[in-house]
Amino acid sequence: MTSRSSASANRLVQLLITVIVAAVLVAAATGLRAALAPHLGLLSPFMIYIAAVLAAGLIRGPLCGAIVMLGGGLIGYSLFLSPTGQAPPGSVLSLMLFWAVAAPVLVTANELRVQLRTAMNRLTEALRRGDRPPPP
């Protein structure tokens, strides 16, 4: 029973870390985009969020990336496309395109993360056995 509650507590802690990392990445991307607003205006309101989705997917996995994708899209839309409540024409399309581009970025980041973990596990196992990698 203790190990079950310990595992449950560990999952909860991992979920909390994922949410915190996502919030930090969205905040950082939003701050950077806000700093660039005088130079960019309404151009590319979501470009920085793509990098945040990629980082989230690599650092914490697909859940973190999905939170960044959703949060970045909604915050970016409200702050940079419709700050007065009146969204210019094409704003919703811009948001949909962001999500359409961010989703494959997240899938790719997750696949890279899985492949990297597999390669590191193989390397660790080879080093434990004392195998030497072939010369280049």
Short mmCIF file of N, CA and C in Angstrom, two decimals:
data_model
loop_
_atom_site.label_atom_id
_atom_site.label_comp_id
_atom_site.label_asym_id
_atom_site.label_seq_id
_atom_site.Cartn_x
_atom_site.Cartn_y
_atom_site.Cartn_z
N MET A 1 0.82 -1.19 0.00
CA MET A 1 0.00 0.00 0.00
C MET A 1 0.86 1.25 0.00
N THR A 2 1.98 1.21 0.71
CA THR A 2 2.85 2.37 0.79
C THR A 2 3.49 2.67 -0.55
N SER A 3 3.89 1.62 -1.27
CA SER A 3 4.51 1.84 -2.58
C SER A 3 3.50 2.40 -3.58
N ARG A 4 2.24 2.00 -3.44
CA ARG A 4 1.20 2.53 -4.31
C ARG A 4 0.99 4.01 -4.06
N SER A 5 0.94 4.42 -2.81
CA SER A 5 0.76 5.84 -2.51
C SER A 5 2.00 6.63 -2.87
N SER A 6 3.18 6.00 -2.74
CA SER A 6 4.42 6.65 -3.12
C SER A 6 4.47 6.87 -4.64
N ALA A 7 4.05 5.88 -5.39
CA ALA A 7 4.01 6.01 -6.85
C ALA A 7 3.00 7.07 -7.27
N SER A 8 1.87 7.11 -6.59
CA SER A 8 0.85 8.11 -6.89
C SER A 8 1.37 9.52 -6.58
N ALA A 9 2.06 9.65 -5.47
CA ALA A 9 2.63 10.95 -5.10
C ALA A 9 3.70 11.36 -6.11
N ASN A 10 4.49 10.40 -6.58
CA ASN A 10 5.52 10.69 -7.57
C ASN A 10 4.90 11.17 -8.88
N ARG A 11 3.82 10.51 -9.31
CA ARG A 11 3.13 10.95 -10.53
C ARG A 11 2.57 12.36 -10.38
N LEU A 12 2.05 12.65 -9.22
CA LEU A 12 1.51 13.99 -8.97
C LEU A 12 2.62 15.04 -9.00
N VAL A 13 3.76 14.72 -8.41
CA VAL A 13 4.90 15.64 -8.43
C VAL A 13 5.38 15.86 -9.86
N GLN A 14 5.47 14.77 -10.64
CA GLN A 14 5.90 14.89 -12.04
C GLN A 14 4.92 15.74 -12.85
N LEU A 15 3.63 15.56 -12.61
CA LEU A 15 2.62 16.38 -13.29
C LEU A 15 2.77 17.85 -12.91
N LEU A 16 2.99 18.11 -11.64
CA LEU A 16 3.18 19.48 -11.18
C LEU A 16 4.42 20.10 -11.82
N ILE A 17 5.50 19.36 -11.92
CA ILE A 17 6.71 19.86 -12.57
C ILE A 17 6.43 20.16 -14.04
N THR A 18 5.70 19.29 -14.70
CA THR A 18 5.35 19.50 -16.11
C THR A 18 4.56 20.79 -16.28
N VAL A 19 3.59 21.01 -15.42
CA VAL A 19 2.77 22.23 -15.51
C VAL A 19 3.61 23.47 -15.23
N ILE A 20 4.50 23.39 -14.26
CA ILE A 20 5.36 24.53 -13.93
C ILE A 20 6.30 24.84 -15.10
N VAL A 21 6.91 23.82 -15.68
CA VAL A 21 7.80 24.03 -16.82
C VAL A 21 7.02 24.66 -17.98
N ALA A 22 5.82 24.16 -18.23
CA ALA A 22 4.99 24.73 -19.30
C ALA A 22 4.67 26.19 -19.02
N ALA A 23 4.32 26.51 -17.79
CA ALA A 23 3.99 27.89 -17.44
C ALA A 23 5.20 28.81 -17.61
N VAL A 24 6.37 28.33 -17.21
CA VAL A 24 7.59 29.12 -17.35
C VAL A 24 7.91 29.35 -18.83
N LEU A 25 7.77 28.32 -19.65
CA LEU A 25 8.06 28.47 -21.08
C LEU A 25 7.07 29.41 -21.75
N VAL A 26 5.79 29.32 -21.40
CA VAL A 26 4.80 30.23 -21.98
C VAL A 26 5.08 31.67 -21.52
N ALA A 27 5.42 31.83 -20.25
CA ALA A 27 5.73 33.17 -19.74
C ALA A 27 6.96 33.75 -20.43
N ALA A 28 7.99 32.94 -20.60
CA ALA A 28 9.21 33.41 -21.26
C ALA A 28 8.94 33.78 -22.72
N ALA A 29 8.19 32.93 -23.42
CA ALA A 29 7.86 33.22 -24.82
C ALA A 29 7.00 34.46 -24.94
N THR A 30 6.06 34.62 -24.02
CA THR A 30 5.20 35.80 -24.03
C THR A 30 6.01 37.06 -23.76
N GLY A 31 6.91 36.99 -22.78
CA GLY A 31 7.75 38.14 -22.48
C GLY A 31 8.64 38.52 -23.65
N LEU A 32 9.23 37.54 -24.30
CA LEU A 32 10.08 37.81 -25.46
C LEU A 32 9.26 38.40 -26.60
N ARG A 33 8.09 37.84 -26.84
CA ARG A 33 7.23 38.36 -27.92
C ARG A 33 6.76 39.77 -27.60
N ALA A 34 6.45 40.04 -26.34
CA ALA A 34 6.04 41.39 -25.95
C ALA A 34 7.20 42.38 -26.15
N ALA A 35 8.41 41.94 -25.85
CA ALA A 35 9.57 42.81 -26.05
C ALA A 35 9.79 43.10 -27.54
N LEU A 36 9.42 42.16 -28.40
CA LEU A 36 9.58 42.36 -29.84
C LEU A 36 8.39 43.06 -30.48
N ALA A 37 7.31 43.26 -29.73
CA ALA A 37 6.09 43.86 -30.28
C ALA A 37 6.32 45.21 -30.96
N PRO A 38 7.13 46.11 -30.41
CA PRO A 38 7.34 47.38 -31.11
C PRO A 38 7.96 47.22 -32.50
N HIS A 39 8.71 46.15 -32.69
CA HIS A 39 9.37 45.93 -33.97
C HIS A 39 8.53 45.08 -34.92
N LEU A 40 7.69 44.20 -34.35
CA LEU A 40 6.93 43.26 -35.19
C LEU A 40 5.47 43.65 -35.37
N GLY A 41 4.92 44.38 -34.44
CA GLY A 41 3.50 44.70 -34.52
C GLY A 41 2.67 43.43 -34.50
N LEU A 42 1.78 43.30 -35.47
CA LEU A 42 0.92 42.11 -35.56
C LEU A 42 1.55 40.98 -36.36
N LEU A 43 2.74 41.21 -36.89
CA LEU A 43 3.39 40.16 -37.67
C LEU A 43 3.83 39.00 -36.78
N SER A 44 3.63 37.82 -37.21
CA SER A 44 4.11 36.60 -36.54
C SER A 44 3.87 36.57 -35.03
N PRO A 45 2.61 36.63 -34.61
CA PRO A 45 2.35 36.65 -33.17
C PRO A 45 2.72 35.36 -32.46
N PHE A 46 2.88 34.26 -33.20
CA PHE A 46 3.10 32.97 -32.57
C PHE A 46 4.48 32.38 -32.79
N MET A 47 5.37 33.07 -33.48
CA MET A 47 6.66 32.46 -33.86
C MET A 47 7.48 32.04 -32.66
N ILE A 48 7.49 32.80 -31.60
CA ILE A 48 8.27 32.46 -30.41
C ILE A 48 7.65 31.25 -29.70
N TYR A 49 6.33 31.13 -29.78
CA TYR A 49 5.66 30.01 -29.12
C TYR A 49 6.02 28.67 -29.77
N ILE A 50 6.35 28.66 -31.06
CA ILE A 50 6.78 27.42 -31.71
C ILE A 50 8.04 26.90 -31.05
N ALA A 51 8.99 27.80 -30.77
CA ALA A 51 10.22 27.40 -30.09
C ALA A 51 9.91 26.88 -28.68
N ALA A 52 8.95 27.49 -28.01
CA ALA A 52 8.57 27.04 -26.67
C ALA A 52 7.93 25.66 -26.71
N VAL A 53 7.12 25.38 -27.73
CA VAL A 53 6.53 24.05 -27.89
C VAL A 53 7.62 23.01 -28.12
N LEU A 54 8.58 23.34 -28.97
CA LEU A 54 9.70 22.44 -29.23
C LEU A 54 10.49 22.16 -27.94
N ALA A 55 10.81 23.21 -27.21
CA ALA A 55 11.56 23.04 -25.96
C ALA A 55 10.77 22.21 -24.95
N ALA A 56 9.48 22.48 -24.84
CA ALA A 56 8.65 21.73 -23.89
C ALA A 56 8.59 20.26 -24.25
N GLY A 57 8.44 19.96 -25.53
CA GLY A 57 8.39 18.58 -25.97
C GLY A 57 9.69 17.84 -25.71
N LEU A 58 10.81 18.53 -25.89
CA LEU A 58 12.11 17.91 -25.64
C LEU A 58 12.40 17.76 -24.16
N ILE A 59 12.02 18.75 -23.38
CA ILE A 59 12.36 18.76 -21.95
C ILE A 59 11.46 17.83 -21.13
N ARG A 60 10.15 17.94 -21.33
CA ARG A 60 9.21 17.21 -20.46
C ARG A 60 8.26 16.28 -21.20
N GLY A 61 8.23 16.32 -22.52
CA GLY A 61 7.37 15.39 -23.24
C GLY A 61 6.11 16.01 -23.80
N PRO A 62 5.24 15.16 -24.34
CA PRO A 62 4.08 15.65 -25.08
C PRO A 62 3.05 16.41 -24.25
N LEU A 63 2.85 16.04 -23.00
CA LEU A 63 1.88 16.77 -22.19
C LEU A 63 2.32 18.21 -21.99
N CYS A 64 3.57 18.41 -21.65
CA CYS A 64 4.10 19.75 -21.46
C CYS A 64 4.00 20.55 -22.76
N GLY A 65 4.37 19.92 -23.86
CA GLY A 65 4.28 20.58 -25.15
C GLY A 65 2.85 20.96 -25.51
N ALA A 66 1.91 20.08 -25.20
CA ALA A 66 0.50 20.37 -25.49
C ALA A 66 -0.01 21.53 -24.63
N ILE A 67 0.42 21.60 -23.38
CA ILE A 67 0.02 22.71 -22.51
C ILE A 67 0.59 24.02 -23.06
N VAL A 68 1.85 24.00 -23.49
CA VAL A 68 2.46 25.20 -24.06
C VAL A 68 1.75 25.58 -25.36
N MET A 69 1.42 24.60 -26.18
CA MET A 69 0.74 24.85 -27.44
C MET A 69 -0.62 25.51 -27.21
N LEU A 70 -1.39 24.96 -26.29
CA LEU A 70 -2.70 25.51 -26.00
C LEU A 70 -2.59 26.88 -25.31
N GLY A 71 -1.77 26.93 -24.25
CA GLY A 71 -1.63 28.19 -23.51
C GLY A 71 -1.01 29.29 -24.34
N GLY A 72 0.05 28.96 -25.09
CA GLY A 72 0.68 29.96 -25.94
C GLY A 72 -0.26 30.48 -27.01
N GLY A 73 -1.05 29.59 -27.58
CA GLY A 73 -2.01 30.02 -28.59
C GLY A 73 -3.06 30.97 -28.03
N LEU A 74 -3.62 30.60 -26.90
CA LEU A 74 -4.67 31.44 -26.31
C LEU A 74 -4.13 32.77 -25.79
N ILE A 75 -2.97 32.72 -25.13
CA ILE A 75 -2.39 33.96 -24.62
C ILE A 75 -1.90 34.84 -25.77
N GLY A 76 -1.23 34.22 -26.74
CA GLY A 76 -0.77 34.98 -27.90
C GLY A 76 -1.92 35.62 -28.66
N TYR A 77 -3.00 34.90 -28.80
CA TYR A 77 -4.17 35.45 -29.49
C TYR A 77 -4.73 36.65 -28.74
N SER A 78 -4.92 36.49 -27.43
CA SER A 78 -5.54 37.57 -26.67
C SER A 78 -4.63 38.78 -26.48
N LEU A 79 -3.32 38.56 -26.35
CA LEU A 79 -2.41 39.69 -26.12
C LEU A 79 -1.94 40.37 -27.40
N PHE A 80 -1.71 39.60 -28.47
CA PHE A 80 -1.08 40.17 -29.64
C PHE A 80 -2.00 40.32 -30.85
N LEU A 81 -3.10 39.58 -30.88
CA LEU A 81 -4.01 39.70 -32.01
C LEU A 81 -5.30 40.43 -31.68
N SER A 82 -5.74 40.33 -30.45
CA SER A 82 -6.98 41.03 -30.09
C SER A 82 -6.86 41.66 -28.71
N PRO A 83 -5.87 42.54 -28.51
CA PRO A 83 -5.69 43.14 -27.19
C PRO A 83 -6.86 44.03 -26.76
N THR A 84 -7.60 44.57 -27.71
CA THR A 84 -8.75 45.42 -27.38
C THR A 84 -10.06 44.65 -27.39
N GLY A 85 -9.99 43.37 -27.70
CA GLY A 85 -11.21 42.57 -27.79
C GLY A 85 -11.74 42.47 -29.21
N GLN A 86 -11.24 43.32 -30.10
CA GLN A 86 -11.62 43.29 -31.51
C GLN A 86 -10.50 42.64 -32.30
N ALA A 87 -10.72 41.42 -32.71
CA ALA A 87 -9.70 40.71 -33.47
C ALA A 87 -9.76 41.12 -34.93
N PRO A 88 -8.61 41.44 -35.53
CA PRO A 88 -8.61 41.78 -36.95
C PRO A 88 -8.95 40.56 -37.81
N PRO A 89 -9.39 40.78 -39.04
CA PRO A 89 -9.71 39.65 -39.92
C PRO A 89 -8.51 38.71 -40.06
N GLY A 90 -8.77 37.44 -40.03
CA GLY A 90 -7.72 36.45 -40.18
C GLY A 90 -7.08 36.02 -38.88
N SER A 91 -7.47 36.60 -37.75
CA SER A 91 -6.85 36.26 -36.47
C SER A 91 -7.11 34.81 -36.06
N VAL A 92 -8.32 34.38 -36.22
CA VAL A 92 -8.66 33.00 -35.86
C VAL A 92 -7.92 32.03 -36.79
N LEU A 93 -7.82 32.38 -38.06
CA LEU A 93 -7.06 31.55 -38.99
C LEU A 93 -5.59 31.48 -38.58
N SER A 94 -5.04 32.60 -38.13
CA SER A 94 -3.66 32.62 -37.66
C SER A 94 -3.47 31.69 -36.47
N LEU A 95 -4.42 31.70 -35.55
CA LEU A 95 -4.36 30.81 -34.39
C LEU A 95 -4.44 29.35 -34.82
N MET A 96 -5.35 29.04 -35.71
CA MET A 96 -5.50 27.67 -36.20
C MET A 96 -4.24 27.20 -36.92
N LEU A 97 -3.64 28.08 -37.70
CA LEU A 97 -2.39 27.73 -38.40
C LEU A 97 -1.26 27.49 -37.40
N PHE A 98 -1.22 28.29 -36.34
CA PHE A 98 -0.21 28.06 -35.30
C PHE A 98 -0.36 26.66 -34.73
N TRP A 99 -1.59 26.30 -34.35
CA TRP A 99 -1.81 24.98 -33.79
C TRP A 99 -1.50 23.88 -34.81
N ALA A 100 -1.82 24.12 -36.08
CA ALA A 100 -1.54 23.13 -37.12
C ALA A 100 -0.03 22.93 -37.33
N VAL A 101 0.74 23.98 -37.16
CA VAL A 101 2.20 23.87 -37.30
C VAL A 101 2.83 23.33 -36.02
N ALA A 102 2.32 23.77 -34.87
CA ALA A 102 2.90 23.38 -33.58
C ALA A 102 2.71 21.88 -33.30
N ALA A 103 1.61 21.31 -33.76
CA ALA A 103 1.34 19.89 -33.48
C ALA A 103 2.42 18.97 -34.07
N PRO A 104 2.77 19.10 -35.35
CA PRO A 104 3.85 18.24 -35.85
C PRO A 104 5.22 18.56 -35.23
N VAL A 105 5.43 19.81 -34.84
CA VAL A 105 6.67 20.16 -34.14
C VAL A 105 6.74 19.38 -32.83
N LEU A 106 5.62 19.32 -32.12
CA LEU A 106 5.56 18.59 -30.86
C LEU A 106 5.76 17.09 -31.07
N VAL A 107 5.14 16.54 -32.10
CA VAL A 107 5.30 15.11 -32.39
C VAL A 107 6.76 14.80 -32.71
N THR A 108 7.38 15.67 -33.50
CA THR A 108 8.79 15.48 -33.85
C THR A 108 9.69 15.58 -32.62
N ALA A 109 9.42 16.56 -31.76
CA ALA A 109 10.20 16.72 -30.53
C ALA A 109 10.08 15.49 -29.65
N ASN A 110 8.87 14.96 -29.54
CA ASN A 110 8.68 13.77 -28.71
C ASN A 110 9.40 12.57 -29.30
N GLU A 111 9.34 12.41 -30.62
CA GLU A 111 10.04 11.29 -31.26
C GLU A 111 11.55 11.42 -31.04
N LEU A 112 12.07 12.61 -31.17
CA LEU A 112 13.49 12.83 -30.93
C LEU A 112 13.85 12.51 -29.48
N ARG A 113 13.00 12.89 -28.57
CA ARG A 113 13.22 12.62 -27.15
C ARG A 113 13.25 11.11 -26.89
N VAL A 114 12.33 10.37 -27.49
CA VAL A 114 12.28 8.92 -27.32
C VAL A 114 13.52 8.27 -27.93
N GLN A 115 13.90 8.69 -29.14
CA GLN A 115 15.07 8.12 -29.80
C GLN A 115 16.35 8.42 -29.01
N LEU A 116 16.45 9.62 -28.47
CA LEU A 116 17.62 9.98 -27.68
C LEU A 116 17.70 9.14 -26.41
N ARG A 117 16.57 8.94 -25.75
CA ARG A 117 16.54 8.11 -24.55
C ARG A 117 16.95 6.67 -24.88
N THR A 118 16.46 6.14 -25.98
CA THR A 118 16.82 4.79 -26.39
C THR A 118 18.32 4.68 -26.67
N ALA A 119 18.86 5.65 -27.39
CA ALA A 119 20.29 5.63 -27.69
C ALA A 119 21.12 5.74 -26.42
N MET A 120 20.72 6.57 -25.50
CA MET A 120 21.46 6.72 -24.24
C MET A 120 21.39 5.44 -23.42
N ASN A 121 20.25 4.77 -23.41
CA ASN A 121 20.13 3.50 -22.69
C ASN A 121 21.03 2.44 -23.31
N ARG A 122 21.09 2.39 -24.63
CA ARG A 122 21.96 1.43 -25.31
C ARG A 122 23.43 1.72 -25.00
N LEU A 123 23.79 2.99 -25.03
CA LEU A 123 25.17 3.37 -24.73
C LEU A 123 25.53 3.04 -23.29
N THR A 124 24.64 3.32 -22.36
CA THR A 124 24.88 3.01 -20.96
C THR A 124 25.07 1.51 -20.76
N GLU A 125 24.21 0.72 -21.41
CA GLU A 125 24.33 -0.73 -21.29
C GLU A 125 25.63 -1.23 -21.90
N ALA A 126 26.03 -0.69 -23.02
CA ALA A 126 27.29 -1.08 -23.66
C ALA A 126 28.48 -0.72 -22.76
N LEU A 127 28.43 0.42 -22.14
CA LEU A 127 29.52 0.82 -21.24
C LEU A 127 29.58 -0.07 -20.01
N ARG A 128 28.43 -0.50 -19.53
CA ARG A 128 28.41 -1.42 -18.38
C ARG A 128 29.04 -2.76 -18.74
N ARG A 129 28.79 -3.22 -19.97
CA ARG A 129 29.35 -4.49 -20.42
C ARG A 129 30.82 -4.36 -20.79
N GLY A 130 31.29 -3.15 -20.94
CA GLY A 130 32.68 -2.93 -21.32
C GLY A 130 32.90 -2.94 -22.80
N ASP A 131 31.82 -2.88 -23.59
CA ASP A 131 31.96 -2.83 -25.04
C ASP A 131 32.61 -1.52 -25.46
N ARG A 132 33.39 -1.60 -26.47
CA ARG A 132 34.02 -0.40 -27.04
C ARG A 132 33.29 -0.07 -28.34
N PRO A 133 32.99 1.19 -28.53
CA PRO A 133 32.37 1.55 -29.82
C PRO A 133 33.39 1.40 -30.94
N PRO A 134 32.92 1.09 -32.14
CA PRO A 134 33.86 0.94 -33.27
C PRO A 134 34.53 2.28 -33.56
N PRO A 135 35.78 2.25 -34.02
CA PRO A 135 36.45 3.51 -34.35
C PRO A 135 35.76 4.20 -35.51
N PRO A 136 35.81 5.52 -35.53
CA PRO A 136 35.10 6.26 -36.60
C PRO A 136 35.70 6.06 -37.97
#
